[in-house]
Amino acid sequence: MAVIFDIKQFGIHDGPGIRTTVFLKGCPLNCIWCHNPESQSENIEIMYYQNRCNLCERCVNNCPKKALKIKDKQIVRDEDMCVLCGVCVESCYNKALEIVGFKKDMDYILKEIKKDIMFYEESGGGVTFSGGEPLMQPEFLHDILKSCKKIHINTAVDTSGYTDFSNFEEIADLTDLFLYDLKVIDDDKHKKYTGVSNKIILDNLEKLGQIHENIIVRIPVLPGINTAENDLKDFYAVLRDTGVKEINLLPYHKIGKDKFKRLKKEYRADFLEEPDDELNNKIKEYFEDRDFEVKIGG
Ligand code: SF4
Ligand code: SF4
């Protein structure tokens, strides 16, 4: 069984060709700019769309655990009392409540992946496991990668790199491509903005480069956090000896902000600006000048 929060078909940003991306729930990092905050907790959650809610109280009255109430003109859920039965979600005619996260078994997920097998073959695509951090569910990831390889589906794993290296060793032969996220090299900044040290991430990248040939490093473009000349030099100092040939730059955008609100979590990245084309291109040229293949976007 895996806890996932989405399966997206016909993606073109998470590896080559047309892909199905399976998003696993749970992440050891807590990046302030996260655009999928619903991926951070490994638990099933309930999202609340306040703008759709007319305070009709159907959910409050139907909740078997009396876990809901109206306060300050919005629905408030007592997480200790809630048993995530989903009755409130079904009660709401306005779709103001949504369950985020599902427990699904291998057969179900594999069946979803197999639906587009024809498109993978035509486009050189396949399946990507993303999150969250897919390596937080290492046994499931291993088993489903193995099943995909058995039927010759191209596999990619999108990872934060924050895991025991033994987990990479277990899946290296089953993974055609790693999409490896590097956010900030300065460890103090990394701790400040993601909640964890990057030591294990940098160590794992170096070791993974020794046992796997196909790694694309993904760098979020975060103006004022990782875009100064010194930051770029730091990235280069790490990347030049890893064997990595390709970099994807992922410009920061604010689309995660509303999701934080719906999950009743604080959004701490309001101070960040979305990077303009000039900055994105400047960083692209910096790495191209150092012989990396660079794409803006996934
Ligand atoms: S049922 Fe839906 S619209 Fe009615 S109060 Fe609950 S969340 Fe709001
Ligand atoms: S998920 Fe179930 S227990 Fe939780 S608030 Fe909704 S109805 Fe109540």
PDB file of C-alpha atoms and ligand atoms in Angstrom:
ATOM      1  CA  MET A   1       0.000   0.000   0.000  1.00  0.00           C
ATOM      2  CA  ALA A   2       1.142   3.546  -0.750  1.00  0.00           C
ATOM      3  CA  VAL A   3      -0.193   6.909   0.311  1.00  0.00           C
ATOM      4  CA  ILE A   4      -0.454   9.045  -2.804  1.00  0.00           C
ATOM      5  CA  PHE A   5      -2.104  12.384  -3.420  1.00  0.00           C
ATOM      6  CA  ASP A   6      -2.388  12.433  -7.186  1.00  0.00           C
ATOM      7  CA  ILE A   7      -1.741  10.598 -10.432  1.00  0.00           C
ATOM      8  CA  LYS A   8      -1.316  12.904 -13.420  1.00  0.00           C
ATOM      9  CA  GLN A   9      -1.521  11.574 -16.925  1.00  0.00           C
ATOM     10  CA  PHE A  10      -0.017  13.091 -20.104  1.00  0.00           C
ATOM     11  CA  GLY A  11       2.680  15.076 -18.295  1.00  0.00           C
ATOM     12  CA  ILE A  12       5.588  16.453 -20.300  1.00  0.00           C
ATOM     13  CA  HIS A  13       7.691  18.048 -17.548  1.00  0.00           C
ATOM     14  CA  ASP A  14       8.921  15.192 -15.381  1.00  0.00           C
ATOM     15  CA  GLY A  15      11.280  13.416 -17.742  1.00  0.00           C
ATOM     16  CA  PRO A  16      11.335  12.585 -21.468  1.00  0.00           C
ATOM     17  CA  GLY A  17       8.250  12.042 -23.630  1.00  0.00           C
ATOM     18  CA  ILE A  18       4.686  11.724 -22.419  1.00  0.00           C
ATOM     19  CA  ARG A  19       4.588  10.552 -18.821  1.00  0.00           C
ATOM     20  CA  THR A  20       2.311   9.525 -16.009  1.00  0.00           C
ATOM     21  CA  THR A  21       3.441  11.057 -12.723  1.00  0.00           C
ATOM     22  CA  VAL A  22       2.521   9.347  -9.467  1.00  0.00           C
ATOM     23  CA  PHE A  23       2.761  11.726  -6.507  1.00  0.00           C
ATOM     24  CA  LEU A  24       3.546  10.035  -3.205  1.00  0.00           C
ATOM     25  CA  LYS A  25       2.641  11.781   0.008  1.00  0.00           C
ATOM     26  CA  GLY A  26       5.179  12.726   2.685  1.00  0.00           C
ATOM     27  CA  CYS A  27       8.358  14.814   2.540  1.00  0.00           C
ATOM     28  CA  PRO A  28      11.237  15.214   5.022  1.00  0.00           C
ATOM     29  CA  LEU A  29      11.761  18.824   3.875  1.00  0.00           C
ATOM     30  CA  ASN A  30       9.552  21.793   4.607  1.00  0.00           C
ATOM     31  CA  CYS A  31      10.532  24.250   1.864  1.00  0.00           C
ATOM     32  CA  ILE A  32       8.935  27.641   2.318  1.00  0.00           C
ATOM     33  CA  TRP A  33       8.334  27.933  -1.463  1.00  0.00           C
ATOM     34  CA  CYS A  34       6.723  24.486  -1.819  1.00  0.00           C
ATOM     35  CA  HIS A  35       4.080  24.489  -4.563  1.00  0.00           C
ATOM     36  CA  ASN A  36       2.625  21.162  -3.397  1.00  0.00           C
ATOM     37  CA  PRO A  37       2.153  21.673   0.364  1.00  0.00           C
ATOM     38  CA  GLU A  38      -0.387  18.836   0.280  1.00  0.00           C
ATOM     39  CA  SER A  39       2.614  16.572  -0.328  1.00  0.00           C
ATOM     40  CA  GLN A  40       4.430  17.477   2.881  1.00  0.00           C
ATOM     41  CA  SER A  41       2.501  15.445   5.433  1.00  0.00           C
ATOM     42  CA  GLU A  42       2.467  11.698   5.046  1.00  0.00           C
ATOM     43  CA  ASN A  43      -1.039  11.690   6.499  1.00  0.00           C
ATOM     44  CA  ILE A  44      -4.326  12.040   4.699  1.00  0.00           C
ATOM     45  CA  GLU A  45      -5.621  15.626   5.069  1.00  0.00           C
ATOM     46  CA  ILE A  46      -8.711  17.686   4.336  1.00  0.00           C
ATOM     47  CA  MET A  47      -8.505  20.879   2.276  1.00  0.00           C
ATOM     48  CA  TYR A  48     -10.988  23.668   2.840  1.00  0.00           C
ATOM     49  CA  TYR A  49     -11.933  26.102   0.052  1.00  0.00           C
ATOM     50  CA  GLN A  50     -13.353  29.005   2.016  1.00  0.00           C
ATOM     51  CA  ASN A  51     -14.407  30.854  -1.135  1.00  0.00           C
ATOM     52  CA  ARG A  52     -16.803  28.001  -2.053  1.00  0.00           C
ATOM     53  CA  CYS A  53     -18.335  27.658   1.415  1.00  0.00           C
ATOM     54  CA  ASN A  54     -21.724  29.267   2.137  1.00  0.00           C
ATOM     55  CA  LEU A  55     -21.682  28.195   5.798  1.00  0.00           C
ATOM     56  CA  CYS A  56     -24.725  25.958   5.319  1.00  0.00           C
ATOM     57  CA  GLU A  57     -23.544  23.740   8.209  1.00  0.00           C
ATOM     58  CA  ARG A  58     -24.369  20.439   6.501  1.00  0.00           C
ATOM     59  CA  CYS A  59     -20.853  19.181   7.174  1.00  0.00           C
ATOM     60  CA  VAL A  60     -21.007  20.293  10.814  1.00  0.00           C
ATOM     61  CA  ASN A  61     -24.304  18.507  11.373  1.00  0.00           C
ATOM     62  CA  ASN A  62     -23.287  15.323   9.551  1.00  0.00           C
ATOM     63  CA  CYS A  63     -19.877  14.820  11.161  1.00  0.00           C
ATOM     64  CA  PRO A  64     -20.229  11.694  13.327  1.00  0.00           C
ATOM     65  CA  LYS A  65     -17.410  12.831  15.614  1.00  0.00           C
ATOM     66  CA  LYS A  66     -18.600  16.427  16.103  1.00  0.00           C
ATOM     67  CA  ALA A  67     -15.168  17.543  14.911  1.00  0.00           C
ATOM     68  CA  LEU A  68     -16.357  20.556  12.927  1.00  0.00           C
ATOM     69  CA  LYS A  69     -17.582  23.961  13.936  1.00  0.00           C
ATOM     70  CA  ILE A  70     -17.979  27.398  12.431  1.00  0.00           C
ATOM     71  CA  LYS A  71     -15.636  30.026  13.801  1.00  0.00           C
ATOM     72  CA  ASP A  72     -14.868  33.455  12.337  1.00  0.00           C
ATOM     73  CA  LYS A  73     -17.116  32.677   9.345  1.00  0.00           C
ATOM     74  CA  GLN A  74     -15.244  29.562   8.339  1.00  0.00           C
ATOM     75  CA  ILE A  75     -15.237  25.844   9.033  1.00  0.00           C
ATOM     76  CA  VAL A  76     -12.716  24.724  11.642  1.00  0.00           C
ATOM     77  CA  ARG A  77     -11.794  21.055  12.091  1.00  0.00           C
ATOM     78  CA  ASP A  78     -10.494  19.564  15.325  1.00  0.00           C
ATOM     79  CA  GLU A  79      -7.748  17.279  14.048  1.00  0.00           C
ATOM     80  CA  ASP A  80      -7.665  15.250  17.269  1.00  0.00           C
ATOM     81  CA  MET A  81     -11.344  14.386  16.995  1.00  0.00           C
ATOM     82  CA  CYS A  82     -11.476  13.870  13.221  1.00  0.00           C
ATOM     83  CA  VAL A  83     -11.146  10.255  12.043  1.00  0.00           C
ATOM     84  CA  LEU A  84     -10.898  11.221   8.345  1.00  0.00           C
ATOM     85  CA  CYS A  85     -14.075   9.313   7.470  1.00  0.00           C
ATOM     86  CA  GLY A  86     -14.883  11.708   4.611  1.00  0.00           C
ATOM     87  CA  VAL A  87     -18.554  12.144   5.537  1.00  0.00           C
ATOM     88  CA  CYS A  88     -18.196  15.941   5.608  1.00  0.00           C
ATOM     89  CA  VAL A  89     -16.636  15.959   2.141  1.00  0.00           C
ATOM     90  CA  GLU A  90     -19.548  13.941   0.760  1.00  0.00           C
ATOM     91  CA  SER A  91     -22.028  16.178   2.579  1.00  0.00           C
ATOM     92  CA  CYS A  92     -20.813  19.370   0.966  1.00  0.00           C
ATOM     93  CA  TYR A  93     -22.768  20.296  -2.167  1.00  0.00           C
ATOM     94  CA  ASN A  94     -20.354  23.133  -2.904  1.00  0.00           C
ATOM     95  CA  LYS A  95     -17.183  21.038  -3.042  1.00  0.00           C
ATOM     96  CA  ALA A  96     -15.686  23.244  -0.357  1.00  0.00           C
ATOM     97  CA  LEU A  97     -14.024  20.275   1.322  1.00  0.00           C
ATOM     98  CA  GLU A  98     -11.645  17.866  -0.330  1.00  0.00           C
ATOM     99  CA  ILE A  99      -9.786  14.815   0.912  1.00  0.00           C
ATOM    100  CA  VAL A 100      -6.105  14.965   0.034  1.00  0.00           C
ATOM    101  CA  GLY A 101      -4.351  11.637   0.028  1.00  0.00           C
ATOM    102  CA  PHE A 102      -5.442   8.076  -0.702  1.00  0.00           C
ATOM    103  CA  LYS A 103      -4.152   4.686   0.272  1.00  0.00           C
ATOM    104  CA  LYS A 104      -3.820   2.659  -2.922  1.00  0.00           C
ATOM    105  CA  ASP A 105      -2.330  -0.736  -3.597  1.00  0.00           C
ATOM    106  CA  MET A 106       0.198  -1.683  -6.254  1.00  0.00           C
ATOM    107  CA  ASP A 107      -2.384  -3.227  -8.562  1.00  0.00           C
ATOM    108  CA  TYR A 108      -4.439  -0.048  -8.689  1.00  0.00           C
ATOM    109  CA  ILE A 109      -1.465   2.231  -9.342  1.00  0.00           C
ATOM    110  CA  LEU A 110       0.057  -0.125 -11.891  1.00  0.00           C
ATOM    111  CA  LYS A 111      -3.246  -0.297 -13.740  1.00  0.00           C
ATOM    112  CA  GLU A 112      -3.322   3.520 -13.916  1.00  0.00           C
ATOM    113  CA  ILE A 113       0.249   3.614 -15.219  1.00  0.00           C
ATOM    114  CA  LYS A 114      -0.458   0.955 -17.848  1.00  0.00           C
ATOM    115  CA  LYS A 115      -3.399   2.887 -19.304  1.00  0.00           C
ATOM    116  CA  ASP A 116      -1.053   5.073 -21.371  1.00  0.00           C
ATOM    117  CA  ILE A 117       1.539   2.502 -22.330  1.00  0.00           C
ATOM    118  CA  MET A 118       0.891   3.160 -26.031  1.00  0.00           C
ATOM    119  CA  PHE A 119       1.744   6.857 -25.599  1.00  0.00           C
ATOM    120  CA  TYR A 120       4.955   6.046 -23.730  1.00  0.00           C
ATOM    121  CA  GLU A 121       6.078   3.839 -26.578  1.00  0.00           C
ATOM    122  CA  GLU A 122       5.307   6.470 -29.218  1.00  0.00           C
ATOM    123  CA  SER A 123       6.868   9.406 -27.364  1.00  0.00           C
ATOM    124  CA  GLY A 124       9.770   7.798 -25.498  1.00  0.00           C
ATOM    125  CA  GLY A 125       7.975   8.530 -22.227  1.00  0.00           C
ATOM    126  CA  GLY A 126       7.120   6.470 -19.175  1.00  0.00           C
ATOM    127  CA  VAL A 127       6.307   6.853 -15.514  1.00  0.00           C
ATOM    128  CA  THR A 128       7.746   9.278 -12.953  1.00  0.00           C
ATOM    129  CA  PHE A 129       7.441   8.833  -9.204  1.00  0.00           C
ATOM    130  CA  SER A 130       7.410  12.180  -7.468  1.00  0.00           C
ATOM    131  CA  GLY A 131       6.010  13.693  -4.311  1.00  0.00           C
ATOM    132  CA  GLY A 132       6.647  14.703  -1.670  1.00  0.00           C
ATOM    133  CA  GLU A 133       9.621  12.432  -1.450  1.00  0.00           C
ATOM    134  CA  PRO A 134       8.926   9.041  -3.049  1.00  0.00           C
ATOM    135  CA  LEU A 135      11.816   7.481  -1.128  1.00  0.00           C
ATOM    136  CA  MET A 136       9.883   8.016   2.101  1.00  0.00           C
ATOM    137  CA  GLN A 137       7.944   4.919   0.995  1.00  0.00           C
ATOM    138  CA  PRO A 138      10.995   2.920  -0.120  1.00  0.00           C
ATOM    139  CA  GLU A 139       9.550  -0.589  -0.197  1.00  0.00           C
ATOM    140  CA  PHE A 140       6.558   0.392  -2.255  1.00  0.00           C
ATOM    141  CA  LEU A 141       8.748   2.420  -4.606  1.00  0.00           C
ATOM    142  CA  HIS A 142      11.126  -0.484  -5.085  1.00  0.00           C
ATOM    143  CA  ASP A 143       8.326  -2.934  -5.817  1.00  0.00           C
ATOM    144  CA  ILE A 144       6.468  -0.741  -8.280  1.00  0.00           C
ATOM    145  CA  LEU A 145       9.664   0.199 -10.137  1.00  0.00           C
ATOM    146  CA  LYS A 146      10.404  -3.510 -10.439  1.00  0.00           C
ATOM    147  CA  SER A 147       6.946  -4.177 -11.843  1.00  0.00           C
ATOM    148  CA  CYS A 148       7.288  -1.325 -14.346  1.00  0.00           C
ATOM    149  CA  LYS A 149      10.665  -2.557 -15.541  1.00  0.00           C
ATOM    150  CA  LYS A 150       9.240  -6.060 -16.004  1.00  0.00           C
ATOM    151  CA  ILE A 151       6.858  -4.668 -18.610  1.00  0.00           C
ATOM    152  CA  HIS A 152       9.508  -2.366 -20.111  1.00  0.00           C
ATOM    153  CA  ILE A 153       8.114   0.964 -18.944  1.00  0.00           C
ATOM    154  CA  ASN A 154      10.702   3.748 -18.695  1.00  0.00           C
ATOM    155  CA  THR A 155      11.040   4.902 -15.067  1.00  0.00           C
ATOM    156  CA  ALA A 156      12.063   8.182 -13.436  1.00  0.00           C
ATOM    157  CA  VAL A 157      12.280   9.121  -9.761  1.00  0.00           C
ATOM    158  CA  ASP A 158      12.024  12.762  -8.698  1.00  0.00           C
ATOM    159  CA  THR A 159      13.796  13.074  -5.346  1.00  0.00           C
ATOM    160  CA  SER A 160      14.904  15.611  -2.758  1.00  0.00           C
ATOM    161  CA  GLY A 161      17.911  13.383  -2.105  1.00  0.00           C
ATOM    162  CA  TYR A 162      17.132  13.348   1.607  1.00  0.00           C
ATOM    163  CA  THR A 163      17.136   9.645   2.421  1.00  0.00           C
ATOM    164  CA  ASP A 164      19.492   6.845   3.430  1.00  0.00           C
ATOM    165  CA  PHE A 165      21.808   6.087   0.534  1.00  0.00           C
ATOM    166  CA  SER A 166      20.878   2.413   0.827  1.00  0.00           C
ATOM    167  CA  ASN A 167      17.458   3.391  -0.562  1.00  0.00           C
ATOM    168  CA  PHE A 168      19.123   4.712  -3.728  1.00  0.00           C
ATOM    169  CA  GLU A 169      21.196   1.552  -4.012  1.00  0.00           C
ATOM    170  CA  GLU A 170      18.025  -0.559  -3.858  1.00  0.00           C
ATOM    171  CA  ILE A 171      16.396   1.240  -6.797  1.00  0.00           C
ATOM    172  CA  ALA A 172      19.341   2.412  -8.926  1.00  0.00           C
ATOM    173  CA  ASP A 173      19.094  -0.518 -11.362  1.00  0.00           C
ATOM    174  CA  LEU A 174      15.332  -0.114 -11.663  1.00  0.00           C
ATOM    175  CA  THR A 175      15.404   3.627 -12.393  1.00  0.00           C
ATOM    176  CA  ASP A 176      16.203   4.952 -15.863  1.00  0.00           C
ATOM    177  CA  LEU A 177      16.424   8.582 -14.774  1.00  0.00           C
ATOM    178  CA  PHE A 178      16.822  10.452 -11.492  1.00  0.00           C
ATOM    179  CA  LEU A 179      15.475  13.990 -11.239  1.00  0.00           C
ATOM    180  CA  TYR A 180      17.517  15.225  -8.287  1.00  0.00           C
ATOM    181  CA  ASP A 181      16.519  18.452  -6.544  1.00  0.00           C
ATOM    182  CA  LEU A 182      19.268  20.802  -5.329  1.00  0.00           C
ATOM    183  CA  LYS A 183      17.896  23.897  -3.680  1.00  0.00           C
ATOM    184  CA  VAL A 184      20.632  25.802  -1.870  1.00  0.00           C
ATOM    185  CA  ILE A 185      24.278  24.889  -1.258  1.00  0.00           C
ATOM    186  CA  ASP A 186      24.923  27.093   1.778  1.00  0.00           C
ATOM    187  CA  ASP A 187      23.898  24.827   4.635  1.00  0.00           C
ATOM    188  CA  ASP A 188      22.721  27.584   6.996  1.00  0.00           C
ATOM    189  CA  LYS A 189      20.420  28.931   4.304  1.00  0.00           C
ATOM    190  CA  HIS A 190      19.280  25.405   3.472  1.00  0.00           C
ATOM    191  CA  LYS A 191      18.323  24.800   7.098  1.00  0.00           C
ATOM    192  CA  LYS A 192      16.580  28.161   7.315  1.00  0.00           C
ATOM    193  CA  TYR A 193      14.432  27.680   4.224  1.00  0.00           C
ATOM    194  CA  THR A 194      13.856  23.907   4.100  1.00  0.00           C
ATOM    195  CA  GLY A 195      14.087  22.932   7.769  1.00  0.00           C
ATOM    196  CA  VAL A 196      16.951  20.440   7.288  1.00  0.00           C
ATOM    197  CA  SER A 197      20.689  20.351   6.600  1.00  0.00           C
ATOM    198  CA  ASN A 198      21.741  19.565   3.029  1.00  0.00           C
ATOM    199  CA  LYS A 199      24.724  17.439   4.027  1.00  0.00           C
ATOM    200  CA  ILE A 200      23.009  14.122   3.337  1.00  0.00           C
ATOM    201  CA  ILE A 201      21.621  15.500   0.032  1.00  0.00           C
ATOM    202  CA  LEU A 202      25.074  16.525  -1.231  1.00  0.00           C
ATOM    203  CA  ASP A 203      26.690  13.278  -0.037  1.00  0.00           C
ATOM    204  CA  ASN A 204      24.003  11.222  -1.741  1.00  0.00           C
ATOM    205  CA  LEU A 205      24.360  13.127  -5.020  1.00  0.00           C
ATOM    206  CA  GLU A 206      28.080  12.437  -5.090  1.00  0.00           C
ATOM    207  CA  LYS A 207      27.558   8.738  -4.353  1.00  0.00           C
ATOM    208  CA  LEU A 208      24.650   8.394  -6.772  1.00  0.00           C
ATOM    209  CA  GLY A 209      26.808   9.897  -9.525  1.00  0.00           C
ATOM    210  CA  GLN A 210      29.213   7.012  -9.011  1.00  0.00           C
ATOM    211  CA  ILE A 211      26.608   4.298  -9.559  1.00  0.00           C
ATOM    212  CA  HIS A 212      24.139   5.919 -11.995  1.00  0.00           C
ATOM    213  CA  GLU A 213      24.726   7.679 -15.284  1.00  0.00           C
ATOM    214  CA  ASN A 214      21.454   9.437 -15.866  1.00  0.00           C
ATOM    215  CA  ILE A 215      20.824  12.211 -13.329  1.00  0.00           C
ATOM    216  CA  ILE A 216      19.218  15.536 -14.118  1.00  0.00           C
ATOM    217  CA  VAL A 217      19.651  18.109 -11.362  1.00  0.00           C
ATOM    218  CA  ARG A 218      16.690  20.400 -10.772  1.00  0.00           C
ATOM    219  CA  ILE A 219      17.309  23.807  -9.221  1.00  0.00           C
ATOM    220  CA  PRO A 220      14.409  26.046  -8.164  1.00  0.00           C
ATOM    221  CA  VAL A 221      15.120  29.658  -9.120  1.00  0.00           C
ATOM    222  CA  LEU A 222      14.548  31.629  -5.913  1.00  0.00           C
ATOM    223  CA  PRO A 223      15.536  35.300  -6.295  1.00  0.00           C
ATOM    224  CA  GLY A 224      17.496  36.501  -3.283  1.00  0.00           C
ATOM    225  CA  ILE A 225      17.983  32.973  -1.942  1.00  0.00           C
ATOM    226  CA  ASN A 226      20.038  31.047  -4.503  1.00  0.00           C
ATOM    227  CA  THR A 227      20.572  33.345  -7.494  1.00  0.00           C
ATOM    228  CA  ALA A 228      23.572  35.536  -6.565  1.00  0.00           C
ATOM    229  CA  GLU A 229      26.943  34.990  -8.255  1.00  0.00           C
ATOM    230  CA  ASN A 230      28.245  33.242  -5.119  1.00  0.00           C
ATOM    231  CA  ASP A 231      25.296  30.863  -5.068  1.00  0.00           C
ATOM    232  CA  LEU A 232      25.897  29.901  -8.693  1.00  0.00           C
ATOM    233  CA  LYS A 233      29.586  29.331  -7.995  1.00  0.00           C
ATOM    234  CA  ASP A 234      28.618  27.089  -5.072  1.00  0.00           C
ATOM    235  CA  PHE A 235      26.287  25.055  -7.318  1.00  0.00           C
ATOM    236  CA  TYR A 236      29.026  24.694  -9.898  1.00  0.00           C
ATOM    237  CA  ALA A 237      31.587  23.609  -7.288  1.00  0.00           C
ATOM    238  CA  VAL A 238      29.230  20.777  -6.283  1.00  0.00           C
ATOM    239  CA  LEU A 239      28.116  19.786  -9.774  1.00  0.00           C
ATOM    240  CA  ARG A 240      31.356  19.812 -11.743  1.00  0.00           C
ATOM    241  CA  ASP A 241      32.569  16.517 -10.219  1.00  0.00           C
ATOM    242  CA  THR A 242      29.302  14.604 -10.127  1.00  0.00           C
ATOM    243  CA  GLY A 243      29.006  13.500 -13.747  1.00  0.00           C
ATOM    244  CA  VAL A 244      25.712  15.412 -14.040  1.00  0.00           C
ATOM    245  CA  LYS A 245      25.315  16.806 -17.550  1.00  0.00           C
ATOM    246  CA  GLU A 246      21.867  18.351 -17.504  1.00  0.00           C
ATOM    247  CA  ILE A 247      20.231  20.959 -15.280  1.00  0.00           C
ATOM    248  CA  ASN A 248      16.565  21.956 -15.185  1.00  0.00           C
ATOM    249  CA  LEU A 249      15.854  25.407 -13.758  1.00  0.00           C
ATOM    250  CA  LEU A 250      12.454  25.607 -12.091  1.00  0.00           C
ATOM    251  CA  PRO A 251      11.404  29.260 -11.703  1.00  0.00           C
ATOM    252  CA  TYR A 252       9.636  29.924  -8.397  1.00  0.00           C
ATOM    253  CA  HIS A 253       5.952  30.763  -8.707  1.00  0.00           C
ATOM    254  CA  LYS A 254       3.317  31.590  -6.156  1.00  0.00           C
ATOM    255  CA  ILE A 255       0.753  28.969  -7.151  1.00  0.00           C
ATOM    256  CA  GLY A 256       1.286  27.067  -3.895  1.00  0.00           C
ATOM    257  CA  LYS A 257       0.140  29.992  -1.778  1.00  0.00           C
ATOM    258  CA  ASP A 258      -3.602  29.290  -1.951  1.00  0.00           C
ATOM    259  CA  LYS A 259      -3.047  25.635  -1.148  1.00  0.00           C
ATOM    260  CA  PHE A 260      -1.274  26.595   2.097  1.00  0.00           C
ATOM    261  CA  LYS A 261      -4.353  28.593   3.017  1.00  0.00           C
ATOM    262  CA  ARG A 262      -6.705  25.710   2.183  1.00  0.00           C
ATOM    263  CA  LEU A 263      -4.657  23.418   4.438  1.00  0.00           C
ATOM    264  CA  LYS A 264      -4.624  26.098   7.137  1.00  0.00           C
ATOM    265  CA  LYS A 265      -0.847  26.255   7.021  1.00  0.00           C
ATOM    266  CA  GLU A 266       1.238  29.406   7.154  1.00  0.00           C
ATOM    267  CA  TYR A 267       2.776  30.595   3.855  1.00  0.00           C
ATOM    268  CA  ARG A 268       6.240  31.991   4.602  1.00  0.00           C
ATOM    269  CA  ALA A 269       7.398  32.835   1.086  1.00  0.00           C
ATOM    270  CA  ASP A 270       5.421  36.029   0.519  1.00  0.00           C
ATOM    271  CA  PHE A 271       8.665  38.011   0.359  1.00  0.00           C
ATOM    272  CA  LEU A 272       9.850  36.010  -2.665  1.00  0.00           C
ATOM    273  CA  GLU A 273       9.443  37.486  -6.149  1.00  0.00           C
ATOM    274  CA  GLU A 274       8.841  35.316  -9.185  1.00  0.00           C
ATOM    275  CA  PRO A 275      12.028  35.448 -11.301  1.00  0.00           C
ATOM    276  CA  ASP A 276      11.853  37.304 -14.640  1.00  0.00           C
ATOM    277  CA  ASP A 277      13.143  35.969 -17.952  1.00  0.00           C
ATOM    278  CA  GLU A 278      16.329  38.001 -17.627  1.00  0.00           C
ATOM    279  CA  LEU A 279      17.307  36.263 -14.383  1.00  0.00           C
ATOM    280  CA  ASN A 280      16.306  32.798 -15.625  1.00  0.00           C
ATOM    281  CA  ASN A 281      18.330  33.283 -18.811  1.00  0.00           C
ATOM    282  CA  LYS A 282      21.327  34.666 -16.918  1.00  0.00           C
ATOM    283  CA  ILE A 283      21.467  31.524 -14.775  1.00  0.00           C
ATOM    284  CA  LYS A 284      20.915  29.320 -17.818  1.00  0.00           C
ATOM    285  CA  GLU A 285      23.872  30.964 -19.585  1.00  0.00           C
ATOM    286  CA  TYR A 286      26.053  30.628 -16.473  1.00  0.00           C
ATOM    287  CA  PHE A 287      25.692  26.848 -16.517  1.00  0.00           C
ATOM    288  CA  GLU A 288      25.758  26.535 -20.316  1.00  0.00           C
ATOM    289  CA  ASP A 289      29.101  28.347 -20.297  1.00  0.00           C
ATOM    290  CA  ARG A 290      30.304  25.536 -18.045  1.00  0.00           C
ATOM    291  CA  ASP A 291      29.155  22.823 -20.481  1.00  0.00           C
ATOM    292  CA  PHE A 292      25.863  21.810 -18.903  1.00  0.00           C
ATOM    293  CA  GLU A 293      22.762  21.277 -20.967  1.00  0.00           C
ATOM    294  CA  VAL A 294      20.197  23.591 -19.359  1.00  0.00           C
ATOM    295  CA  LYS A 295      16.436  23.763 -19.689  1.00  0.00           C
ATOM    296  CA  ILE A 296      14.158  26.302 -18.069  1.00  0.00           C
ATOM    297  CA  GLY A 297      11.228  24.288 -16.737  1.00  0.00           C
ATOM    298  CA  GLY A 298      11.061  20.547 -16.121  1.00  0.00           C
TER     299      GLY A 298
HETATM  300  S1  SF4 B   1     -21.149  21.683   3.804  1.00  0.00           S
HETATM  301 FE1  SF4 B   1     -19.666  22.773   2.529  1.00  0.00          FE
HETATM  302  S2  SF4 B   1     -20.632  24.758   2.122  1.00  0.00           S
HETATM  303 FE2  SF4 B   1     -21.708  23.861   3.885  1.00  0.00          FE
HETATM  304  S3  SF4 B   1     -20.637  24.684   5.660  1.00  0.00           S
HETATM  305 FE3  SF4 B   1     -19.684  22.724   5.194  1.00  0.00          FE
HETATM  306  S4  SF4 B   1     -17.948  23.244   3.876  1.00  0.00           S
HETATM  307 FE4  SF4 B   1     -19.286  25.015   3.914  1.00  0.00          FE
HETATM  308  S1  SF4 B   2     -13.635  13.572   8.001  1.00  0.00           S
HETATM  309 FE1  SF4 B   2     -15.295  12.610   9.225  1.00  0.00          FE
HETATM  310  S2  SF4 B   2     -14.657  12.911  11.350  1.00  0.00           S
HETATM  311 FE2  SF4 B   2     -13.388  14.281  10.123  1.00  0.00          FE
HETATM  312  S3  SF4 B   2     -14.468  16.229  10.158  1.00  0.00           S
HETATM  313 FE3  SF4 B   2     -15.155  15.148   8.331  1.00  0.00          FE
HETATM  314  S4  SF4 B   2     -16.982  14.043   8.937  1.00  0.00           S
HETATM  315 FE4  SF4 B   2     -15.920  14.652  10.805  1.00  0.00          FE
END
